[in-house]
mmCIF file of C-alpha atoms in Angstrom:
data_model
loop_
_atom_site.group_PDB
_atom_site.id
_atom_site.type_symbol
_atom_site.label_atom_id
_atom_site.label_comp_id
_atom_site.label_asym_id
_atom_site.label_seq_id
_atom_site.Cartn_x
_atom_site.Cartn_y
_atom_site.Cartn_z
ATOM 1 C CA UNK A 1 153.374 -31.972 0.175
ATOM 2 C CA UNK A 2 152.500 -28.536 1.325
ATOM 3 C CA UNK A 3 150.129 -28.092 -1.692
ATOM 4 C CA UNK A 4 148.416 -31.309 -0.775
ATOM 5 C CA UNK A 5 147.825 -30.350 2.764
ATOM 6 C CA UNK A 6 146.576 -26.994 1.641
ATOM 7 C CA UNK A 7 144.016 -28.487 -0.792
ATOM 8 C CA UNK A 8 142.999 -30.960 1.861
ATOM 9 C CA UNK A 9 142.467 -28.113 4.439
ATOM 10 C CA UNK A 10 140.455 -26.067 2.001
ATOM 11 C CA UNK A 11 138.307 -29.169 1.229
ATOM 12 C CA UNK A 12 137.765 -29.799 4.875
ATOM 13 C CA UNK A 13 136.854 -26.216 5.434
ATOM 14 C CA UNK A 14 134.249 -26.243 2.704
ATOM 15 C CA UNK A 15 132.714 -29.394 4.075
ATOM 16 C CA UNK A 16 132.599 -27.865 7.634
ATOM 17 C CA UNK A 17 131.074 -24.713 6.255
ATOM 18 C CA UNK A 18 128.512 -26.686 4.298
ATOM 19 C CA UNK A 19 127.541 -28.631 7.349
ATOM 20 C CA UNK A 20 127.321 -25.610 9.426
ATOM 21 C CA UNK A 21 125.026 -23.885 6.999
ATOM 22 C CA UNK A 22 122.883 -27.141 6.640
ATOM 23 C CA UNK A 23 122.764 -27.620 10.336
ATOM 24 C CA UNK A 24 121.721 -24.171 11.153
ATOM 25 C CA UNK A 25 119.207 -23.986 8.434
ATOM 26 C CA UNK A 26 117.711 -27.279 9.515
ATOM 27 C CA UNK A 27 117.410 -25.914 13.165
ATOM 28 C CA UNK A 28 115.836 -22.797 11.959
ATOM 29 C CA UNK A 29 113.323 -24.773 9.748
ATOM 30 C CA UNK A 30 112.227 -27.053 12.551
ATOM 31 C CA UNK A 31 112.528 -24.673 15.444
ATOM 32 C CA UNK A 32 110.444 -21.744 14.466
ATOM 33 C CA UNK A 33 107.400 -21.326 16.431
ATOM 34 C CA UNK A 34 105.147 -18.279 16.320
ATOM 35 C CA UNK A 35 104.376 -16.791 19.812
ATOM 36 C CA UNK A 36 100.705 -17.571 20.548
ATOM 37 C CA UNK A 37 98.729 -14.652 21.950
ATOM 38 C CA UNK A 38 95.889 -16.827 23.096
ATOM 39 C CA UNK A 39 96.630 -20.194 24.760
ATOM 40 C CA UNK A 40 92.978 -20.505 25.394
ATOM 41 C CA UNK A 41 90.240 -22.704 26.550
ATOM 42 C CA UNK A 42 86.447 -22.377 26.075
ATOM 43 C CA UNK A 43 85.067 -22.609 29.719
ATOM 44 C CA UNK A 44 81.837 -24.550 29.923
ATOM 45 C CA UNK A 45 79.817 -22.380 32.365
ATOM 46 C CA UNK A 46 79.675 -23.573 35.908
ATOM 47 C CA UNK A 47 76.287 -24.525 37.192
ATOM 48 C CA UNK A 48 76.362 -22.753 40.520
ATOM 49 C CA UNK A 49 79.844 -21.302 41.351
ATOM 50 C CA UNK A 50 83.269 -21.075 39.990
ATOM 51 C CA UNK A 51 86.031 -22.203 42.231
ATOM 52 C CA UNK A 52 89.751 -21.310 42.314
ATOM 53 C CA UNK A 53 90.651 -24.863 41.785
ATOM 54 C CA UNK A 54 89.445 -24.589 38.174
ATOM 55 C CA UNK A 55 91.863 -21.850 37.492
ATOM 56 C CA UNK A 56 94.670 -23.520 39.373
ATOM 57 C CA UNK A 57 94.259 -26.409 37.027
ATOM 58 C CA UNK A 58 94.137 -24.239 34.002
ATOM 59 C CA UNK A 59 97.328 -22.364 35.040
ATOM 60 C CA UNK A 60 99.075 -25.627 35.659
ATOM 61 C CA UNK A 61 98.541 -26.444 31.975
ATOM 62 C CA UNK A 62 99.901 -23.170 30.764
ATOM 63 C CA UNK A 63 96.570 -21.792 29.604
ATOM 64 C CA UNK A 64 96.589 -17.984 29.640
ATOM 65 C CA UNK A 65 93.096 -17.096 28.265
ATOM 66 C CA UNK A 66 89.534 -18.371 28.631
ATOM 67 C CA UNK A 67 86.334 -17.796 26.693
ATOM 68 C CA UNK A 68 83.121 -17.184 28.649
ATOM 69 C CA UNK A 69 80.021 -18.051 26.838
ATOM 70 C CA UNK A 70 76.557 -16.385 27.907
ATOM 71 C CA UNK A 71 74.082 -18.506 25.920
ATOM 72 C CA UNK A 72 70.821 -17.129 24.579
ATOM 73 C CA UNK A 73 68.018 -19.144 23.129
ATOM 74 C CA UNK A 74 66.112 -18.601 20.015
ATOM 75 C CA UNK A 75 62.545 -19.073 19.540
ATOM 76 C CA UNK A 76 62.243 -19.475 15.743
ATOM 77 C CA UNK A 77 58.525 -19.406 15.579
ATOM 78 C CA UNK A 78 58.512 -15.918 17.415
ATOM 79 C CA UNK A 79 61.714 -14.671 15.905
ATOM 80 C CA UNK A 80 63.031 -13.863 19.314
ATOM 81 C CA UNK A 81 66.071 -14.274 21.563
ATOM 82 C CA UNK A 82 66.003 -14.818 25.280
ATOM 83 C CA UNK A 83 68.918 -14.747 27.785
ATOM 84 C CA UNK A 84 69.672 -14.203 31.438
ATOM 85 C CA UNK A 85 67.027 -16.657 32.250
ATOM 86 C CA UNK A 86 67.050 -17.792 35.931
ATOM 87 C CA UNK A 87 66.787 -21.391 34.629
ATOM 88 C CA UNK A 88 70.205 -21.053 33.024
ATOM 89 C CA UNK A 89 73.365 -22.154 34.540
ATOM 90 C CA UNK A 90 74.793 -19.458 36.869
ATOM 91 C CA UNK A 91 77.965 -19.219 34.631
ATOM 92 C CA UNK A 92 75.839 -18.222 31.654
ATOM 93 C CA UNK A 93 74.158 -15.268 33.171
ATOM 94 C CA UNK A 94 75.456 -11.869 33.729
ATOM 95 C CA UNK A 95 76.384 -12.302 37.420
ATOM 96 C CA UNK A 96 78.261 -15.407 36.497
ATOM 97 C CA UNK A 97 80.027 -13.841 33.647
ATOM 98 C CA UNK A 98 81.069 -10.957 35.824
ATOM 99 C CA UNK A 99 82.348 -13.190 38.526
ATOM 100 C CA UNK A 100 84.137 -15.583 36.288
ATOM 101 C CA UNK A 101 85.906 -12.642 34.453
ATOM 102 C CA UNK A 102 87.017 -11.129 37.680
ATOM 103 C CA UNK A 103 88.550 -14.437 38.965
ATOM 104 C CA UNK A 104 90.256 -14.963 35.634
ATOM 105 C CA UNK A 105 91.797 -11.555 35.911
ATOM 106 C CA UNK A 106 92.988 -12.370 39.420
ATOM 107 C CA UNK A 107 94.836 -15.294 37.743
ATOM 108 C CA UNK A 108 96.391 -12.899 35.137
ATOM 109 C CA UNK A 109 94.445 -14.520 32.320
ATOM 110 C CA UNK A 110 92.826 -12.593 29.449
ATOM 111 C CA UNK A 111 89.194 -13.224 28.598
ATOM 112 C CA UNK A 112 87.031 -13.500 25.450
ATOM 113 C CA UNK A 113 83.379 -13.040 25.903
ATOM 114 C CA UNK A 114 81.699 -15.207 23.163
ATOM 115 C CA UNK A 115 77.879 -15.058 23.062
ATOM 116 C CA UNK A 116 76.348 -18.256 21.574
ATOM 117 C CA UNK A 117 72.878 -18.953 20.355
ATOM 118 C CA UNK A 118 70.920 -22.332 21.114
ATOM 119 C CA UNK A 119 67.962 -23.032 18.783
ATOM 120 C CA UNK A 120 67.230 -26.661 19.590
ATOM 121 C CA UNK A 121 69.180 -29.798 19.626
ATOM 122 C CA UNK A 122 70.978 -30.636 16.316
ATOM 123 C CA UNK A 123 70.013 -27.339 14.842
ATOM 124 C CA UNK A 124 72.954 -25.600 13.286
ATOM 125 C CA UNK A 125 72.891 -21.803 13.682
ATOM 126 C CA UNK A 126 74.466 -21.208 10.443
ATOM 127 C CA UNK A 127 71.140 -22.232 8.812
ATOM 128 C CA UNK A 128 68.941 -19.932 10.849
ATOM 129 C CA UNK A 129 66.456 -18.279 8.480
ATOM 130 C CA UNK A 130 63.114 -16.433 8.300
ATOM 131 C CA UNK A 131 60.572 -16.267 5.545
ATOM 132 C CA UNK A 132 59.794 -12.551 5.806
ATOM 133 C CA UNK A 133 61.647 -9.230 6.152
ATOM 134 C CA UNK A 134 59.458 -8.399 9.265
ATOM 135 C CA UNK A 135 60.608 -11.633 11.009
ATOM 136 C CA UNK A 136 64.286 -10.955 10.109
ATOM 137 C CA UNK A 137 63.981 -7.491 11.654
ATOM 138 C CA UNK A 138 62.217 -8.780 14.735
ATOM 139 C CA UNK A 139 65.049 -11.314 15.313
ATOM 140 C CA UNK A 140 67.685 -8.765 14.533
ATOM 141 C CA UNK A 141 66.259 -6.227 17.056
ATOM 142 C CA UNK A 142 66.396 -8.930 19.654
ATOM 143 C CA UNK A 143 69.807 -10.182 18.917
ATOM 144 C CA UNK A 144 71.179 -6.647 18.886
ATOM 145 C CA UNK A 145 69.860 -6.115 22.371
ATOM 146 C CA UNK A 146 71.456 -9.284 23.569
ATOM 147 C CA UNK A 147 74.953 -8.379 21.932
ATOM 148 C CA UNK A 148 75.003 -4.801 23.018
ATOM 149 C CA UNK A 149 74.051 -5.735 26.650
ATOM 150 C CA UNK A 150 77.163 -7.993 26.841
ATOM 151 C CA UNK A 151 79.309 -5.470 24.824
ATOM 152 C CA UNK A 152 78.475 -2.981 27.606
ATOM 153 C CA UNK A 153 79.302 -5.629 30.272
ATOM 154 C CA UNK A 154 82.616 -6.377 28.394
ATOM 155 C CA UNK A 155 83.555 -2.622 28.570
ATOM 156 C CA UNK A 156 82.582 -2.375 32.303
ATOM 157 C CA UNK A 157 84.582 -5.442 33.173
ATOM 158 C CA UNK A 158 87.620 -4.689 31.067
ATOM 159 C CA UNK A 159 87.274 -7.954 28.998
ATOM 160 C CA UNK A 160 89.953 -8.006 26.584
ATOM 161 C CA UNK A 161 88.260 -9.467 23.551
ATOM 162 C CA UNK A 162 84.572 -9.521 22.444
ATOM 163 C CA UNK A 163 83.241 -12.044 19.900
ATOM 164 C CA UNK A 164 79.863 -10.809 18.831
ATOM 165 C CA UNK A 165 78.596 -13.716 16.827
ATOM 166 C CA UNK A 166 79.160 -17.445 16.379
ATOM 167 C CA UNK A 167 78.565 -19.430 13.156
ATOM 168 C CA UNK A 168 75.738 -17.385 11.687
ATOM 169 C CA UNK A 169 76.624 -17.807 7.987
ATOM 170 C CA UNK A 170 73.073 -17.522 6.581
ATOM 171 C CA UNK A 171 72.437 -14.323 8.333
ATOM 172 C CA UNK A 172 75.643 -12.788 7.388
ATOM 173 C CA UNK A 173 75.114 -13.810 3.745
ATOM 174 C CA UNK A 174 71.668 -12.447 3.482
ATOM 175 C CA UNK A 175 71.739 -9.496 5.761
ATOM 176 C CA UNK A 176 75.350 -7.837 5.596
ATOM 177 C CA UNK A 177 74.150 -4.402 6.206
ATOM 178 C CA UNK A 178 72.712 -5.308 9.565
ATOM 179 C CA UNK A 179 75.938 -6.811 10.704
ATOM 180 C CA UNK A 180 77.936 -3.728 9.670
ATOM 181 C CA UNK A 181 75.687 -1.311 11.530
ATOM 182 C CA UNK A 182 75.889 -3.677 14.554
ATOM 183 C CA UNK A 183 79.604 -3.601 14.492
ATOM 184 C CA UNK A 184 79.505 0.153 14.453
ATOM 185 C CA UNK A 185 77.084 0.275 17.482
ATOM 186 C CA UNK A 186 79.380 -2.252 19.368
ATOM 187 C CA UNK A 187 82.362 -0.004 18.790
ATOM 188 C CA UNK A 188 80.501 3.033 20.384
ATOM 189 C CA UNK A 189 80.202 0.898 23.534
ATOM 190 C CA UNK A 190 83.287 -1.241 23.659
ATOM 191 C CA UNK A 191 86.872 -0.293 23.226
ATOM 192 C CA UNK A 192 88.512 -3.701 23.420
ATOM 193 C CA UNK A 193 89.569 -6.033 20.663
ATOM 194 C CA UNK A 194 86.760 -7.525 18.440
ATOM 195 C CA UNK A 195 86.155 -10.563 16.307
ATOM 196 C CA UNK A 196 83.504 -12.781 14.950
ATOM 197 C CA UNK A 197 83.484 -16.605 15.022
ATOM 198 C CA UNK A 198 83.084 -17.833 11.415
ATOM 199 C CA UNK A 199 82.393 -21.496 10.677
ATOM 200 C CA UNK A 200 85.329 -23.286 8.983
ATOM 201 C CA UNK A 201 83.519 -23.566 5.759
ATOM 202 C CA UNK A 202 82.590 -20.050 5.124
ATOM 203 C CA UNK A 203 85.132 -17.848 6.943
ATOM 204 C CA UNK A 204 86.519 -16.603 3.472
ATOM 205 C CA UNK A 205 82.943 -15.178 2.671
ATOM 206 C CA UNK A 206 82.504 -12.932 5.660
ATOM 207 C CA UNK A 207 82.334 -9.398 4.316
ATOM 208 C CA UNK A 208 83.353 -7.344 7.355
ATOM 209 C CA UNK A 209 86.774 -8.603 8.463
ATOM 210 C CA UNK A 210 88.371 -5.279 7.759
ATOM 211 C CA UNK A 211 86.274 -3.820 10.563
ATOM 212 C CA UNK A 212 87.641 -6.321 13.263
ATOM 213 C CA UNK A 213 90.871 -7.075 14.977
ATOM 214 C CA UNK A 214 91.074 -10.840 14.269
ATOM 215 C CA UNK A 215 89.660 -13.070 11.783
ATOM 216 C CA UNK A 216 87.799 -15.662 13.934
ATOM 217 C CA UNK A 217 87.262 -19.240 12.905
ATOM 218 C CA UNK A 218 85.662 -22.331 14.568
ATOM 219 C CA UNK A 219 88.280 -24.514 13.190
ATOM 220 C CA UNK A 220 86.631 -27.914 12.846
ATOM 221 C CA UNK A 221 88.185 -28.654 9.595
ATOM 222 C CA UNK A 222 87.711 -32.123 8.048
ATOM 223 C CA UNK A 223 91.177 -33.723 7.787
ATOM 224 C CA UNK A 224 91.121 -37.514 7.694
ATOM 225 C CA UNK A 225 88.765 -40.527 7.613
ATOM 226 C CA UNK A 226 91.284 -42.756 9.361
ATOM 227 C CA UNK A 227 90.182 -44.417 12.627
ATOM 228 C CA UNK A 228 93.510 -43.268 14.200
ATOM 229 C CA UNK A 229 94.995 -40.723 11.861
ATOM 230 C CA UNK A 230 98.806 -40.371 11.887
ATOM 231 C CA UNK A 231 100.208 -36.923 12.601
ATOM 232 C CA UNK A 232 102.108 -36.795 9.275
ATOM 233 C CA UNK A 233 98.905 -37.298 7.343
ATOM 234 C CA UNK A 234 97.066 -34.782 9.195
ATOM 235 C CA UNK A 235 99.825 -32.269 8.647
ATOM 236 C CA UNK A 236 99.470 -32.800 4.827
ATOM 237 C CA UNK A 237 95.707 -32.524 5.177
ATOM 238 C CA UNK A 238 96.032 -29.181 6.879
ATOM 239 C CA UNK A 239 97.917 -27.601 3.951
ATOM 240 C CA UNK A 240 94.839 -26.982 1.677
ATOM 241 C CA UNK A 241 93.032 -25.247 4.632
ATOM 242 C CA UNK A 242 96.215 -23.191 5.475
ATOM 243 C CA UNK A 243 96.505 -21.913 1.924
ATOM 244 C CA UNK A 244 92.851 -20.620 2.096
ATOM 245 C CA UNK A 245 93.647 -18.963 5.415
ATOM 246 C CA UNK A 246 96.836 -17.396 4.212
ATOM 247 C CA UNK A 247 95.128 -15.919 1.100
ATOM 248 C CA UNK A 248 92.676 -14.354 3.481
ATOM 249 C CA UNK A 249 95.348 -13.089 5.718
ATOM 250 C CA UNK A 250 97.239 -11.547 2.811
ATOM 251 C CA UNK A 251 94.068 -9.830 1.699
ATOM 252 C CA UNK A 252 93.151 -8.270 5.059
ATOM 253 C CA UNK A 253 96.455 -8.218 7.032
ATOM 254 C CA UNK A 254 94.569 -9.582 9.935
ATOM 255 C CA UNK A 255 95.813 -12.436 12.200
ATOM 256 C CA UNK A 256 93.773 -15.470 12.470
ATOM 257 C CA UNK A 257 92.346 -16.661 15.694
ATOM 258 C CA UNK A 258 90.777 -19.999 16.345
ATOM 259 C CA UNK A 259 87.785 -18.896 18.383
ATOM 260 C CA UNK A 260 87.185 -22.787 18.727
ATOM 261 C CA UNK A 261 89.061 -25.788 17.879
ATOM 262 C CA UNK A 262 88.958 -29.356 19.218
ATOM 263 C CA UNK A 263 88.421 -32.962 18.695
ATOM 264 C CA UNK A 264 86.480 -35.812 20.515
ATOM 265 C CA UNK A 265 88.495 -38.727 21.945
ATOM 266 C CA UNK A 266 86.726 -40.951 19.375
ATOM 267 C CA UNK A 267 87.564 -42.983 16.380
ATOM 268 C CA UNK A 268 87.761 -40.766 13.213
ATOM 269 C CA UNK A 269 88.280 -37.775 15.578
ATOM 270 C CA UNK A 270 89.530 -35.721 12.654
ATOM 271 C CA UNK A 271 86.998 -36.707 9.938
ATOM 272 C CA UNK A 272 84.175 -34.267 10.770
ATOM 273 C CA UNK A 273 85.142 -32.752 14.145
ATOM 274 C CA UNK A 274 81.935 -30.813 14.433
ATOM 275 C CA UNK A 275 79.800 -34.028 14.650
ATOM 276 C CA UNK A 276 79.309 -36.355 17.625
ATOM 277 C CA UNK A 277 78.507 -39.535 15.804
ATOM 278 C CA UNK A 278 81.481 -41.641 16.443
ATOM 279 C CA UNK A 279 81.147 -44.063 19.463
ATOM 280 C CA UNK A 280 84.554 -45.825 19.686
ATOM 281 C CA UNK A 281 86.840 -44.346 22.507
ATOM 282 C CA UNK A 282 90.132 -43.424 20.898
ATOM 283 C CA UNK A 283 92.321 -41.077 22.970
ATOM 284 C CA UNK A 284 95.193 -41.362 20.546
ATOM 285 C CA UNK A 285 93.119 -40.050 17.699
ATOM 286 C CA UNK A 286 92.230 -37.013 19.718
ATOM 287 C CA UNK A 287 95.898 -36.498 20.785
ATOM 288 C CA UNK A 288 97.230 -36.845 17.403
ATOM 289 C CA UNK A 289 94.713 -34.254 16.012
ATOM 290 C CA UNK A 290 95.901 -31.715 18.557
ATOM 291 C CA UNK A 291 99.402 -32.428 17.957
ATOM 292 C CA UNK A 292 99.070 -31.894 14.160
ATOM 293 C CA UNK A 293 97.168 -28.646 14.563
ATOM 294 C CA UNK A 294 100.011 -27.135 16.680
ATOM 295 C CA UNK A 295 102.717 -28.500 14.619
ATOM 296 C CA UNK A 296 101.243 -26.896 11.605
ATOM 297 C CA UNK A 297 99.610 -23.676 12.706
ATOM 298 C CA UNK A 298 102.463 -22.615 15.018
ATOM 299 C CA UNK A 299 104.653 -22.227 11.940
ATOM 300 C CA UNK A 300 102.508 -19.423 10.683
ATOM 301 C CA UNK A 301 103.255 -15.818 11.854
ATOM 302 C CA UNK A 302 99.679 -14.965 11.242
ATOM 303 C CA UNK A 303 98.260 -17.484 13.731
ATOM 304 C CA UNK A 304 97.178 -15.717 16.977
ATOM 305 C CA UNK A 305 96.400 -19.023 18.713
ATOM 306 C CA UNK A 306 92.928 -19.861 19.925
ATOM 307 C CA UNK A 307 90.451 -21.417 22.422
ATOM 308 C CA UNK A 308 90.293 -25.266 22.739
ATOM 309 C CA UNK A 309 86.755 -26.771 23.067
ATOM 310 C CA UNK A 310 86.199 -27.270 25.829
ATOM 311 C CA UNK A 311 87.050 -27.124 29.724
ATOM 312 C CA UNK A 312 84.449 -28.059 32.215
ATOM 313 C CA UNK A 313 84.391 -25.771 35.392
ATOM 314 C CA UNK A 314 82.505 -28.413 37.253
ATOM 315 C CA UNK A 315 83.474 -31.992 38.107
ATOM 316 C CA UNK A 316 80.597 -33.562 36.246
ATOM 317 C CA UNK A 317 82.843 -34.110 33.164
ATOM 318 C CA UNK A 318 84.149 -37.276 35.225
ATOM 319 C CA UNK A 319 80.801 -38.972 35.122
ATOM 320 C CA UNK A 320 80.559 -41.378 33.490
ATOM 321 C CA UNK A 321 84.105 -42.229 33.641
ATOM 322 C CA UNK A 322 85.981 -42.766 30.242
ATOM 323 C CA UNK A 323 83.214 -41.170 28.183
ATOM 324 C CA UNK A 324 83.680 -39.656 24.755
ATOM 325 C CA UNK A 325 83.685 -35.866 24.799
ATOM 326 C CA UNK A 326 85.509 -32.934 23.390
ATOM 327 C CA UNK A 327 87.226 -32.039 26.744
ATOM 328 C CA UNK A 328 90.854 -32.936 26.893
ATOM 329 C CA UNK A 329 90.592 -33.188 30.705
ATOM 330 C CA UNK A 330 92.192 -36.334 32.210
ATOM 331 C CA UNK A 331 93.065 -37.519 28.656
ATOM 332 C CA UNK A 332 96.477 -37.769 26.814
ATOM 333 C CA UNK A 333 95.553 -34.777 24.661
ATOM 334 C CA UNK A 334 95.851 -32.578 27.679
ATOM 335 C CA UNK A 335 99.634 -33.221 27.982
ATOM 336 C CA UNK A 336 99.866 -32.364 24.332
ATOM 337 C CA UNK A 337 98.187 -29.052 24.839
ATOM 338 C CA UNK A 338 100.326 -28.361 27.849
ATOM 339 C CA UNK A 339 103.490 -29.054 25.826
ATOM 340 C CA UNK A 340 102.455 -26.562 23.107
ATOM 341 C CA UNK A 341 101.080 -23.896 25.389
ATOM 342 C CA UNK A 342 104.312 -23.914 27.409
#
């Protein structure tokens, strides 16, 4: 009898130990979440002024960082770059960037300064090209002045992160020496952290990641053709892109930052997130796409977080009501973001 009780006790102990191990392993597997450095939003520049209410709303949703975007305009025919134009919105010009940064710092937020180029409607900057070396050199001199002016501003205003280029794949591929010398000039002016925003389809071809603090990706990866993609299906679709990012992380030992990521509240929101060609309003598709991104990427220690596209500083995003747009404001996706940013 004693022997029977002893065997039974040992059996129960083994079962209990196995359950304990399984339970703790399962919890560990599902509860790991990397600490995001940047719980960010790309801020659409205010037209005239930036109000405290904008930052009150950002803080209420656990956003700890914003991206400020001083746009410049490219005249392709003259191979020139123009910025700080008085016709531009206040928030895109130097005075607006300075004031916006100061207000962000008052709210204990970090800031990324991210210059963007605008060529013309529906022109992708990654395709920017010139037929002669003289044209390239003229454009590069213009672009360098634009970037160094804002690098100096970033240094003066203690801006924590500077992104010196956005989706300029053809230029980077054809003129790598130009970009290396530009990085060295930036570093002489600016002592904060440095990144570049590569497009999702060419981030592994950028030759200068070793010179920077983060691998920056505008992360509009294609994931699903479904009208309303399921989170589980999106999670599976992410894996091919994650493998590519992990390979680059292993090669460079650099963390990966999503300088942009986002989805419109439309049908097929995750099919080609960089396009604006879907017309059916679909808030669930947008929310599911955000949820999947956070579920998959926050499992990776190399993921530094990123900046969602986009947050309007002005109230005009409310007109017309229920329109399709990237902003998660007043949409279910915002609660998803808030949860994961908490």
